[in-house]
mmCIF file of C-alpha atoms in Angstrom:
data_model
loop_
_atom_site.group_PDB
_atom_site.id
_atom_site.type_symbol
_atom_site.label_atom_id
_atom_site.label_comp_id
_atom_site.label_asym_id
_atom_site.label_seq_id
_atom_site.Cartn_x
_atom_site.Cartn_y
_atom_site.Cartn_z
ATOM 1 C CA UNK G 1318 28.350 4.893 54.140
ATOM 2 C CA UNK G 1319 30.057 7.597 56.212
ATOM 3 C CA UNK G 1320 27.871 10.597 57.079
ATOM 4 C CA UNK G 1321 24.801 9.282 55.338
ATOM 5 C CA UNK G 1322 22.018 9.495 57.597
ATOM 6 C CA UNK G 1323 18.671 7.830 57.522
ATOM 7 C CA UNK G 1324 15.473 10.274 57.437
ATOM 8 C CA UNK G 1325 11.672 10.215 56.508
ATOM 9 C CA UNK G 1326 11.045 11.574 53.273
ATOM 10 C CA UNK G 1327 9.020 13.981 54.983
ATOM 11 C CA UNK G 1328 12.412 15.853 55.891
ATOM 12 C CA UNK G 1329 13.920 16.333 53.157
ATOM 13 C CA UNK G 1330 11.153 17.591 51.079
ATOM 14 C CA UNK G 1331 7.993 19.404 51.686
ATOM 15 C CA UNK G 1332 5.110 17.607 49.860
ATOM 16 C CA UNK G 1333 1.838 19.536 48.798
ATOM 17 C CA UNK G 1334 -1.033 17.200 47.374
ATOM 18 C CA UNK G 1335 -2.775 18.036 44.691
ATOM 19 C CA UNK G 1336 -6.242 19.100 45.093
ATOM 20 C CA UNK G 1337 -8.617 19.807 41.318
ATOM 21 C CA UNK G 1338 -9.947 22.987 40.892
ATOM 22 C CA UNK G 1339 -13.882 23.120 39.913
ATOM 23 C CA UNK G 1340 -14.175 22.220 36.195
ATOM 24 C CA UNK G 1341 -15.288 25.329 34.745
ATOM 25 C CA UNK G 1342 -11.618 27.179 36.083
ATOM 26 C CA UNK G 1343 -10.493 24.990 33.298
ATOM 27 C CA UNK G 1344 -9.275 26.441 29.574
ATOM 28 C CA UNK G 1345 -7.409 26.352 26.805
ATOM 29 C CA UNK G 1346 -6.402 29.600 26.352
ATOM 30 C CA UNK G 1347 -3.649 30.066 28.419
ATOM 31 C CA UNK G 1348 -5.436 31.986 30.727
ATOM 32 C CA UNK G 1349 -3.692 30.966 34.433
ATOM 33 C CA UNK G 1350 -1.071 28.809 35.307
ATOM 34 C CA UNK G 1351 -0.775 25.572 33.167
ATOM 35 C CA UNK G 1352 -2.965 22.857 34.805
ATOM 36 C CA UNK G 1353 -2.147 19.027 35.160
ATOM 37 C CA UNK G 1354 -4.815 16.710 36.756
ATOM 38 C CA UNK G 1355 -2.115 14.013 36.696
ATOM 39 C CA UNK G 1356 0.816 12.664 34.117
ATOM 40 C CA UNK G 1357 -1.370 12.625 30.968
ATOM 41 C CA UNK G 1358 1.035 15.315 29.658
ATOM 42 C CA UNK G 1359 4.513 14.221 31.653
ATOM 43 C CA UNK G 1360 7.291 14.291 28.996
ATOM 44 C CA UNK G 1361 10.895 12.955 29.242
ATOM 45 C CA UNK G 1362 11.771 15.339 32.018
ATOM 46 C CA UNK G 1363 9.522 18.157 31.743
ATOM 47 C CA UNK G 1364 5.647 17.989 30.765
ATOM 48 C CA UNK G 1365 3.760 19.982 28.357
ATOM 49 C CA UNK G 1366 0.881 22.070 28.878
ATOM 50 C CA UNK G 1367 -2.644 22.284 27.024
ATOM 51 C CA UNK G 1368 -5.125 22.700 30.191
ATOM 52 C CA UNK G 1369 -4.705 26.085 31.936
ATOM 53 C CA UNK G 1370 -6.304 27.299 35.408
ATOM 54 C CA UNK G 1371 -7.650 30.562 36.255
ATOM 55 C CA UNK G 1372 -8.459 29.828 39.777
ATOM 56 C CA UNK G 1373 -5.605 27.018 41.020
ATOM 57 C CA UNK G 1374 -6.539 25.578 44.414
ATOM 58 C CA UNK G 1375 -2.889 23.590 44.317
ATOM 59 C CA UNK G 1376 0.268 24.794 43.412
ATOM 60 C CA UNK G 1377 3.828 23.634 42.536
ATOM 61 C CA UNK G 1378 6.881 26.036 42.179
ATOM 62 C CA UNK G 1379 9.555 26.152 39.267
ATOM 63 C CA UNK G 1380 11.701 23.220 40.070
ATOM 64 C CA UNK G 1381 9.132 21.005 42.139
ATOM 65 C CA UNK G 1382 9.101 17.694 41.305
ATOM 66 C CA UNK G 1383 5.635 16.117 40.198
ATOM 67 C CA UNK G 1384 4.828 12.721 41.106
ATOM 68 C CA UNK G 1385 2.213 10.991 40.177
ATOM 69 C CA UNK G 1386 0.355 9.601 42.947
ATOM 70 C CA UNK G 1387 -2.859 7.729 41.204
ATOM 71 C CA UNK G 1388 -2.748 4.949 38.979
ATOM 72 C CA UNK G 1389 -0.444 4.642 37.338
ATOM 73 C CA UNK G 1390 1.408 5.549 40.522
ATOM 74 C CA UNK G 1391 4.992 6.237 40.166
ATOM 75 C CA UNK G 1392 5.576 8.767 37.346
ATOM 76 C CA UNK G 1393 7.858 11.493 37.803
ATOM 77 C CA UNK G 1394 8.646 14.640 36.008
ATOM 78 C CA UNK G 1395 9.885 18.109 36.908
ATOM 79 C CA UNK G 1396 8.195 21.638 37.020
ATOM 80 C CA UNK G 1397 9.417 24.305 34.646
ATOM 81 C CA UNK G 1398 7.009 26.438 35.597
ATOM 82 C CA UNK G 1399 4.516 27.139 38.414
ATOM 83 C CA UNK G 1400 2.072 24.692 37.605
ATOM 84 C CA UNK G 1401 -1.885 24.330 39.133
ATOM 85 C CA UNK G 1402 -1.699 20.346 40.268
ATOM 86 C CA UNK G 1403 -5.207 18.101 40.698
ATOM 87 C CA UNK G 1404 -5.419 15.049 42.624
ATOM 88 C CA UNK G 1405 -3.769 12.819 40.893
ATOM 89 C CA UNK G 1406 -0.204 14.816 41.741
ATOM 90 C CA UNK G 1407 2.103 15.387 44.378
ATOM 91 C CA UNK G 1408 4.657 17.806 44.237
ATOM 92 C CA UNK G 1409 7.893 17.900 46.247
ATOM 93 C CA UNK G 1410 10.076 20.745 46.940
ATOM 94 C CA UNK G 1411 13.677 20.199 48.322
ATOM 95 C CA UNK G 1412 14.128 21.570 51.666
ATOM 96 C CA UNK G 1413 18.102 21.941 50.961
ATOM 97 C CA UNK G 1414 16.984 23.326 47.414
ATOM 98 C CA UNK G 1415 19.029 20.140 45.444
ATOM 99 C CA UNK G 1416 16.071 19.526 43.532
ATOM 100 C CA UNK G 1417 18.603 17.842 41.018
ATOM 101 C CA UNK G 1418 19.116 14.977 43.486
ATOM 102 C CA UNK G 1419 15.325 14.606 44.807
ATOM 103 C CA UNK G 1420 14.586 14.040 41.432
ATOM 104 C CA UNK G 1421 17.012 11.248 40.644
ATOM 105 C CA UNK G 1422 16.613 9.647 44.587
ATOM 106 C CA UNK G 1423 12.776 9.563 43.603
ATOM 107 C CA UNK G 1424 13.464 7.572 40.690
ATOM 108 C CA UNK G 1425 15.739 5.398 43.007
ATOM 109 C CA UNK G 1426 12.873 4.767 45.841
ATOM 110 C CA UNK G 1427 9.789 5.195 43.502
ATOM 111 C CA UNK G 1428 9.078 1.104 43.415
ATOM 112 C CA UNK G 1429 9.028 1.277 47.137
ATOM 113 C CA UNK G 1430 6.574 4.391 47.167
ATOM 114 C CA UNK G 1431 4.297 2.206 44.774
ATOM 115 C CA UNK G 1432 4.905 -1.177 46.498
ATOM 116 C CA UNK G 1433 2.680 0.509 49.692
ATOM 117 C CA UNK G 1434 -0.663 1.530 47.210
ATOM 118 C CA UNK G 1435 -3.481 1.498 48.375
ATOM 119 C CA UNK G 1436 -6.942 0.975 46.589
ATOM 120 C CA UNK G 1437 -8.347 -2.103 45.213
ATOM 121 C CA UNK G 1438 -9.464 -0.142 41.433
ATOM 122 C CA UNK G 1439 -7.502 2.603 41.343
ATOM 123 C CA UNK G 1440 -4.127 2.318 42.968
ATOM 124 C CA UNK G 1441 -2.677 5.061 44.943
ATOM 125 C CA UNK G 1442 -0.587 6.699 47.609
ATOM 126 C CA UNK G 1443 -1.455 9.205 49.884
ATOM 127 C CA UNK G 1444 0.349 12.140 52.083
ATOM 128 C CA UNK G 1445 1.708 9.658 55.168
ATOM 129 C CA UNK G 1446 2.715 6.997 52.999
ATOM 130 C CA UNK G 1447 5.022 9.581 51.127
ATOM 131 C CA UNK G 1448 6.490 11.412 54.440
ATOM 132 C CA UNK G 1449 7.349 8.148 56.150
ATOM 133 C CA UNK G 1450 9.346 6.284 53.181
ATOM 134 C CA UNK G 1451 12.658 5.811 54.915
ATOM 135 C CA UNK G 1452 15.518 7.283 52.435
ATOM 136 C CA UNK G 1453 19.602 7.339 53.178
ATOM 137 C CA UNK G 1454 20.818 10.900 52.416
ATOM 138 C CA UNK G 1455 24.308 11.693 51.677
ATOM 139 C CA UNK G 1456 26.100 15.099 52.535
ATOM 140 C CA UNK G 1457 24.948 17.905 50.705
ATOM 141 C CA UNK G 1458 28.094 18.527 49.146
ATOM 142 C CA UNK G 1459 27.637 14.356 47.633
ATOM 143 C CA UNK G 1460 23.837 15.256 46.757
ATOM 144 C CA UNK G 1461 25.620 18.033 44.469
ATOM 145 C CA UNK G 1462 27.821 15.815 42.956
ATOM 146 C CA UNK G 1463 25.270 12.489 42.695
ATOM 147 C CA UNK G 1464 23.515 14.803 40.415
ATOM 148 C CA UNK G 1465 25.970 16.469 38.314
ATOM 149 C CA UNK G 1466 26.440 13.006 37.532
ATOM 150 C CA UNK G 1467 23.303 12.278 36.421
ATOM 151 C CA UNK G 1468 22.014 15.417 35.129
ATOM 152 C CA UNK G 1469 25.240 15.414 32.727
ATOM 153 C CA UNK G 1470 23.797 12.526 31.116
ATOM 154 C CA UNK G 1471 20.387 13.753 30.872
ATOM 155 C CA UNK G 1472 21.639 17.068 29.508
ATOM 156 C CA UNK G 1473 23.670 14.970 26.676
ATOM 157 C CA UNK G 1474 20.466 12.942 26.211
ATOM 158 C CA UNK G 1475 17.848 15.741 25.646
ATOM 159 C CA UNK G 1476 20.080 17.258 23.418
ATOM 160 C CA UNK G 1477 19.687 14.420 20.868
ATOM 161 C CA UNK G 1478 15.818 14.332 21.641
ATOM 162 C CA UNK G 1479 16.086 18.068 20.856
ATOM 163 C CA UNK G 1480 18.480 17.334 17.413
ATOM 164 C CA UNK G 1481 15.579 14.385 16.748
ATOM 165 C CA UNK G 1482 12.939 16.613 16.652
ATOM 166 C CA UNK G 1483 14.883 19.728 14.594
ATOM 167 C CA UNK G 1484 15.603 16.797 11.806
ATOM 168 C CA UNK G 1485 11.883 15.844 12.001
ATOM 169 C CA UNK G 1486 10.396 18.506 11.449
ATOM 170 C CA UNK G 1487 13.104 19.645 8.633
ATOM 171 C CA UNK G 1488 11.839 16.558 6.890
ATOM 172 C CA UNK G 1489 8.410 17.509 7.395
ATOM 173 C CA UNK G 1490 8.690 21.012 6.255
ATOM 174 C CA UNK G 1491 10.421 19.850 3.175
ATOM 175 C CA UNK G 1492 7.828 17.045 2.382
ATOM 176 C CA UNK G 1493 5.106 19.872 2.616
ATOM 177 C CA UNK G 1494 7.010 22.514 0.003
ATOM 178 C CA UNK G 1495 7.469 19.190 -2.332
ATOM 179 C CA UNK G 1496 4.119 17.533 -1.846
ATOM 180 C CA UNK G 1497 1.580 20.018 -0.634
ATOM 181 C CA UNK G 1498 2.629 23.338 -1.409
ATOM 182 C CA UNK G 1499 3.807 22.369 -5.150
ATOM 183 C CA UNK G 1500 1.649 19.390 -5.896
ATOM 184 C CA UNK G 1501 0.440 18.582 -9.354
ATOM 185 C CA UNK G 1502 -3.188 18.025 -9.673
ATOM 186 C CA UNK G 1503 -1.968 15.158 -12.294
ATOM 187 C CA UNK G 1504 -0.548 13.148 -9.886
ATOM 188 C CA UNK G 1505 -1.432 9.465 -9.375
ATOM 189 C CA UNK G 1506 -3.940 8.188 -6.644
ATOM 190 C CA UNK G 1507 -3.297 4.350 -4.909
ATOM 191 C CA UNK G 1508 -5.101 2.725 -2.067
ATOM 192 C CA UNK G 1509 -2.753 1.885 0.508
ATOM 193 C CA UNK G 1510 -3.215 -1.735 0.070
ATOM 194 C CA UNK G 1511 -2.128 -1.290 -3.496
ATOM 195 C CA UNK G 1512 1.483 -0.021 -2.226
ATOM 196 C CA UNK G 1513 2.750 -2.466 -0.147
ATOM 197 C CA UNK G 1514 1.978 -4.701 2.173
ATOM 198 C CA UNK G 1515 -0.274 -4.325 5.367
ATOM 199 C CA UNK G 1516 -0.324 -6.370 7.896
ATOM 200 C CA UNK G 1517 -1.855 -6.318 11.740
ATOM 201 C CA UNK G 1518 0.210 -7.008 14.653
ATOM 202 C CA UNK G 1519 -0.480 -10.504 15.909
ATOM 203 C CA UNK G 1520 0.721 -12.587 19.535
ATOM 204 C CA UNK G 1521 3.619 -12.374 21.474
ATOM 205 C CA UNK G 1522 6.548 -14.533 19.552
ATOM 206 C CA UNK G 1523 6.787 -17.998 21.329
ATOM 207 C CA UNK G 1524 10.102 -17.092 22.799
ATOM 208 C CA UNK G 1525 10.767 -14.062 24.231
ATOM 209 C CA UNK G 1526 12.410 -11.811 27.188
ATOM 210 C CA UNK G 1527 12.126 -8.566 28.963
ATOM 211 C CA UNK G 1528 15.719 -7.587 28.225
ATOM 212 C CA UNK G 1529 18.101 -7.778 25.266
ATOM 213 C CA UNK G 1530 19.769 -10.889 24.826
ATOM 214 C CA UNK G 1531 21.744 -12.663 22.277
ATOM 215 C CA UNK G 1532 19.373 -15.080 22.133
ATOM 216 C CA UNK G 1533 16.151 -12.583 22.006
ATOM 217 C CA UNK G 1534 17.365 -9.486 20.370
ATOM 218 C CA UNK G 1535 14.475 -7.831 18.099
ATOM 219 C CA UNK G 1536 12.250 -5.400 19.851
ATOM 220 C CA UNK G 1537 8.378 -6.283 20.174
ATOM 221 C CA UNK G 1538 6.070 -3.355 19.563
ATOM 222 C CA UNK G 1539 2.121 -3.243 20.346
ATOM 223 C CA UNK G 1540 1.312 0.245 20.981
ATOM 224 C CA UNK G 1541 2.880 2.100 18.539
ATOM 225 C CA UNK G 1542 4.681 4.457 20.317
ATOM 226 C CA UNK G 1543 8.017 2.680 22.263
ATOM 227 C CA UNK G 1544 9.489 -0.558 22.594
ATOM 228 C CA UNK G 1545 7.066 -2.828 25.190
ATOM 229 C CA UNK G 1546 10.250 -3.872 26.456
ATOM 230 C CA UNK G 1547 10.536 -7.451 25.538
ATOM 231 C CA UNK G 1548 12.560 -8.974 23.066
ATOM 232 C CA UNK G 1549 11.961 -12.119 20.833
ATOM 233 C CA UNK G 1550 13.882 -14.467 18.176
ATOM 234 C CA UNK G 1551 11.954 -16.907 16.719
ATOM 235 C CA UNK G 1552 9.386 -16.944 14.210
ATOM 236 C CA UNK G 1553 11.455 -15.354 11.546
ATOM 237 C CA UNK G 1554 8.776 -15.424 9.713
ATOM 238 C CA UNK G 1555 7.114 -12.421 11.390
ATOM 239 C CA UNK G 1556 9.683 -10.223 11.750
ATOM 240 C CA UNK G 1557 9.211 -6.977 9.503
ATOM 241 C CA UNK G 1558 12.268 -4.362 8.484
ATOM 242 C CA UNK G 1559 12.229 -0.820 7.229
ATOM 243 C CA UNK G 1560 8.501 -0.194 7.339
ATOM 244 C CA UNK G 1561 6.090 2.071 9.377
ATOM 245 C CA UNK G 1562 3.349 1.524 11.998
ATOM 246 C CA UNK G 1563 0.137 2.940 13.071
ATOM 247 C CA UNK G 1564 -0.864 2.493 16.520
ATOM 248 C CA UNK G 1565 -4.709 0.587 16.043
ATOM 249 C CA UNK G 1566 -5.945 1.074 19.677
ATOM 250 C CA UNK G 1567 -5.706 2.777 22.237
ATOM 251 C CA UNK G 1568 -4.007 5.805 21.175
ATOM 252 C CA UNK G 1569 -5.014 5.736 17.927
ATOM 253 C CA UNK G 1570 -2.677 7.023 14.899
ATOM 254 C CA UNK G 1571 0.396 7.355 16.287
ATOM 255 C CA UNK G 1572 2.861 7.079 13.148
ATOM 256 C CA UNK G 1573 6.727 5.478 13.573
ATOM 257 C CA UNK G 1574 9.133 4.493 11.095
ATOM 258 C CA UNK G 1575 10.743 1.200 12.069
ATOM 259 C CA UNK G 1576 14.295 1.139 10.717
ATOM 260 C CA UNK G 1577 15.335 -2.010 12.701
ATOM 261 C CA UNK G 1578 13.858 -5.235 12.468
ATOM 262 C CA UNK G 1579 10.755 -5.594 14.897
ATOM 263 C CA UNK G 1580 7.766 -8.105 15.710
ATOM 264 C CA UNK G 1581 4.803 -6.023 15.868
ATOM 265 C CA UNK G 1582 2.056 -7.583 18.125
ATOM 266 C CA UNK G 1583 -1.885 -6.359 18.612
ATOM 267 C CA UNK G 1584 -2.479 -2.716 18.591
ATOM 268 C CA UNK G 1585 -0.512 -2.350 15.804
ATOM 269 C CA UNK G 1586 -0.683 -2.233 12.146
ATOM 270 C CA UNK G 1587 3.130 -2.138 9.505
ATOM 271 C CA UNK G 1588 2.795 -1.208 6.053
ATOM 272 C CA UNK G 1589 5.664 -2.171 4.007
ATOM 273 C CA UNK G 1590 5.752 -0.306 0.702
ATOM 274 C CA UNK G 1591 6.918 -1.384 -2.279
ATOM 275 C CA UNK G 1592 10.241 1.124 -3.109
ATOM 276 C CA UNK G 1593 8.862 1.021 -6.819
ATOM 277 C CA UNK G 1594 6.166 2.733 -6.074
ATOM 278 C CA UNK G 1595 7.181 4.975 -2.549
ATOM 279 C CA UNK G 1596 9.982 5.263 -0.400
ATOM 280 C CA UNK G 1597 9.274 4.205 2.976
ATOM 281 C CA UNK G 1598 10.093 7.962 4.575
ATOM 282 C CA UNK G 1599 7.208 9.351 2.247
ATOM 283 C CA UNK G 1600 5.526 7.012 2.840
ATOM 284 C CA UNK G 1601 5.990 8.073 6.944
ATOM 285 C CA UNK G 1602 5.522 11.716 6.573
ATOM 286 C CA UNK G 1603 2.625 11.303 4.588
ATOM 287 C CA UNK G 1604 0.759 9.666 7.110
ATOM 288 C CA UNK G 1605 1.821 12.383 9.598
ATOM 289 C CA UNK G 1606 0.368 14.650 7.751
ATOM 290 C CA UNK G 1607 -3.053 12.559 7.166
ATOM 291 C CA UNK G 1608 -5.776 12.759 10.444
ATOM 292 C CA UNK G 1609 -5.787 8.997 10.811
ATOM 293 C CA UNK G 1610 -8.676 7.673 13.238
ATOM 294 C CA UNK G 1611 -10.574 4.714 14.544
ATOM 295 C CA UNK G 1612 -14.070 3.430 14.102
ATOM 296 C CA UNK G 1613 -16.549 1.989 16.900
ATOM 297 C CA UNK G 1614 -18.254 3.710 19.559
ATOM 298 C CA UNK G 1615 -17.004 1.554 22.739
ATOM 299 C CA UNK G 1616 -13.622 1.371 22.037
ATOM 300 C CA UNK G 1617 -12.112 3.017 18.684
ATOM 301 C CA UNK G 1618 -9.837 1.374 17.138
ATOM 302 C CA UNK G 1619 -8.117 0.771 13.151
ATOM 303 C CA UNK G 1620 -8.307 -2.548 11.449
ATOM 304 C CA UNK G 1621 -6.032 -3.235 8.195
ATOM 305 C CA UNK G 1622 -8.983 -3.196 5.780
ATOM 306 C CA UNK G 1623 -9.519 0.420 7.062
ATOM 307 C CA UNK G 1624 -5.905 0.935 6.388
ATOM 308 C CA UNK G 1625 -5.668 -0.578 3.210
ATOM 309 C CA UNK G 1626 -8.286 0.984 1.358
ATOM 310 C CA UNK G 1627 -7.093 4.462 2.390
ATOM 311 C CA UNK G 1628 -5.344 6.589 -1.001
ATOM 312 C CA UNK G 1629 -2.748 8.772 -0.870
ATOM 313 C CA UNK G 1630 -1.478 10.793 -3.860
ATOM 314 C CA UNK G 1631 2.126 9.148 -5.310
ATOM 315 C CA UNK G 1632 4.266 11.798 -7.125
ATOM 316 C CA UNK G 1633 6.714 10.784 -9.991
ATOM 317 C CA UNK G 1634 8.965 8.346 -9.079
ATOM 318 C CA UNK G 1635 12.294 10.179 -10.461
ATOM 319 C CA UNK G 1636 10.873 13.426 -8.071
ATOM 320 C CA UNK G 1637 9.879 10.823 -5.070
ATOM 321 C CA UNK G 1638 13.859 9.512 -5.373
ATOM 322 C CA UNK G 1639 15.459 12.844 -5.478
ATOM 323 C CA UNK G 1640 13.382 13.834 -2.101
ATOM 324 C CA UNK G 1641 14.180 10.446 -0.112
ATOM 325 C CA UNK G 1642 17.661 10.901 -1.463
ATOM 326 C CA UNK G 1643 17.695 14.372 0.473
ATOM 327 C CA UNK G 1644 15.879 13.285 3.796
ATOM 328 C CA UNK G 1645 17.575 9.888 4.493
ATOM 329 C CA UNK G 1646 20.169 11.612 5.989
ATOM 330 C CA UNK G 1647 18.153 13.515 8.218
ATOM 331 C CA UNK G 1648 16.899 10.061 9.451
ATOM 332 C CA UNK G 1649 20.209 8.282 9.597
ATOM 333 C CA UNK G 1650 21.414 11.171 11.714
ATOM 334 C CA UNK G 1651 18.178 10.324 13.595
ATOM 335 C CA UNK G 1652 19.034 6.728 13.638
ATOM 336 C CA UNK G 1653 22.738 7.354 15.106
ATOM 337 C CA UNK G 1654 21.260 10.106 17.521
ATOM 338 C CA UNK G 1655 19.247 7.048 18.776
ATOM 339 C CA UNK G 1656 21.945 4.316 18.991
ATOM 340 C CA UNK G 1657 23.747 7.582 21.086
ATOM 341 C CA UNK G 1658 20.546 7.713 23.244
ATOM 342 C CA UNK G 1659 20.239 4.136 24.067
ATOM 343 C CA UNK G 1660 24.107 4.267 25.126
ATOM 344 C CA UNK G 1661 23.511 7.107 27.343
ATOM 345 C CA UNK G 1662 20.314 5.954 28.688
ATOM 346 C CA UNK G 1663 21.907 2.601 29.938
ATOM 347 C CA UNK G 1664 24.751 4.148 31.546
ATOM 348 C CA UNK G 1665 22.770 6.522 33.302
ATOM 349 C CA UNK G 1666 20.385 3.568 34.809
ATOM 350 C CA UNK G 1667 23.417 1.732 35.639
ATOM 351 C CA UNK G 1668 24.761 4.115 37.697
ATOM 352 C CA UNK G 1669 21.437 5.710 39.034
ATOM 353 C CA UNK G 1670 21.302 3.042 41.698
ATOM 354 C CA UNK G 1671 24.788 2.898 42.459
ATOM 355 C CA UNK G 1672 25.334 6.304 43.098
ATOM 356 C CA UNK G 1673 21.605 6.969 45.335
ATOM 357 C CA UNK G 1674 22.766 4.053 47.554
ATOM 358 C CA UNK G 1675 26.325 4.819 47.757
ATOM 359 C CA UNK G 1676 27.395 2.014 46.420
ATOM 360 C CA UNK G 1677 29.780 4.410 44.106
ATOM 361 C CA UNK G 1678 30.976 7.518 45.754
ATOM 362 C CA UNK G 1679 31.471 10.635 43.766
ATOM 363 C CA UNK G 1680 32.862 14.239 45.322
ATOM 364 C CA UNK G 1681 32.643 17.495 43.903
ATOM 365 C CA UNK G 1682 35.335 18.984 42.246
ATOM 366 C CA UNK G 1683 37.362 21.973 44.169
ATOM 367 C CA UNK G 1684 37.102 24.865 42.732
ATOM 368 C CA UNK G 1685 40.529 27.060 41.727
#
């Protein structure tokens, strides 16, 4: 690799710890910069703030990358903001300013920052295990390009998120003029278990794999809220289409619409409905709009009798048509958007390696 050059992490980027404020700095009124003990609140790229500081002991600067360095060890977002950091963060700030290419060469060497935890309950890494991971560093003028690269496909990528959510929350707003705003007192009530079928998620399928294969091609879900990342086949039996889930533990209530076949496994509970009676996308935004919790003082948690006897109001059929006639294309878009992502998402993890070790070699473009 010609003019790459081998330094400590240390000299590329300067790293600040995090270090918590006293507790009673802490609100939720947006008084001080936004506060983040750790990644509870990471997003894609970006987090999200509901914790706010009025006396930060820690800071990280616009465009600092946030790494989590406390279990779990490993996650990685970037700062939009100046942001008050705890203990459980580390921020790094590009010497060179190419905060574009820390980001993605952190991704790159992340399982060798976790491989060197330390702490036998909670792993972690600390200051000198971060500034002496050995990295290979490419020209500044590459570092440019590496992530122009890569950013391109994130930009294309958070765009769809970004269309995802708009078509969301169209169908939500017109689910609320229909079915809240404008409801009829004469409307029927059902239990849930009266509209389809419920069912809890149950073990792992007997075969199954941690990628996509021919041979094990429909996603396994137990928490609700993304594919596990396995894949089984066989027990047809099990395998549920066009339905929704409710995460049952853990995070409790966390409401998906399944459009793809799917084995759902423990923590999670499908209700089918029967399209006589509702559509499957009122059915979904319904229970988005519903404050769904567990029971149990140890551990919350949903069970399918607790699901099942829950009613929901069920507007004329003829009216419940004409409104899923209107919203399934918001979710097909939806449903294309994420075929799109998954495309995108592959290419860029293909070529995230290949381009941080310089195994592909990209150049910047002259300019005229």
């Amino acid at each position: 690799m010609s003019k790459w050059k081998e330094y400590k992490l240390g000299e590329v980027a300067e790293i600040i710890m995090g270090q918590s404020p006293k507790s009673e700095t802490y609100n939720k009124n947006k008084v001080g910069l936004p506060f983040l003990q750790g990644n509870r609140t990471f997003g894609r790229i970006n987090p999200y703030f509901d914790t706010y500081c009025d006396s930060p002991k820690k800071i990280a600067s616009e465009k600092d990358i946030l790494f989590s360095v406390r279990a779990p060890v490993g996650d990685i977002n970037i700062a939009q903001t100046e942001i008050c950091i705890g203990r459980g963060l580390a921020s790094f700030r590009a010497i060179n300013k190419e905060y574009r290419f820390l980001y993605y060469l952190l991704l790159f060497i992340k399982q060798n920052i976790i491989s060197v935890e330390s702490g036998t309950v909670y792993g972690s890494v600390n200051r000198t295990d971060l500034e002496n991971t050995i990295v290979n560093i490419p020209p500044l003028s590459e570092q440019k390009a590496i992530a122009e690269v890569l950013s391109s496909l994130d930009d294309k990528i958070d765009l769809l998120h970004r269309q995802n959510e708009t078509l969301e929350k169209m169908a939500e707003t017109l689910f609320k003029k229909w079915f809240v705003e404008d409801a009829d007192d004469g409307w029927e009530e059902k239990k849930l278990g009266e509209i389809g079928e419920i069912k809890a998620g149950g073990d792992k399928p007997k075969v199954y794999s941690d990628i996509k294969t021919a041979n094990c091609n429909i996603p396994i879900y137990s928490n609700g809220i993304s594919n596990e990342g396995l894949y089984g086949y066989t027990d047809t039996a099990r395998i549920i289409s066009e339905s929704i889930t409710i995460s049952a533990r853990g995070t409790i209530g966390f409401i998906s619409l399944r459009q793809e076949p799917y084995f759902p496994i423990v923590r999670l509970i499908s209700i089918t409905p029967d399209e006589n009676i509702v559509s499957s996308k009122y059915l979904y935004l319904w229970a988005k709009s519903q404050n769904i919790s567990g029971t149990g003082t140890t551990q919350q948690q949903l069970t399918a009798p607790d699901i099942s006897a829950r009613k929901m109001t069920i507007p004329p059929l003829k009216l419940m048509n004409e409104f899923t006639h209107i919203v399934e294309s918001f979710f097909s878009k939806k449903q294309f958007n994420k075929s799109q992502i998954r495309t995108l998402e592959k290419l860029r993890d293909t070529l995230l390696p290949k381009l941080i070790s310089g195994e592909v070699r990209v150049t910047m473009k002259e300019s005229s």
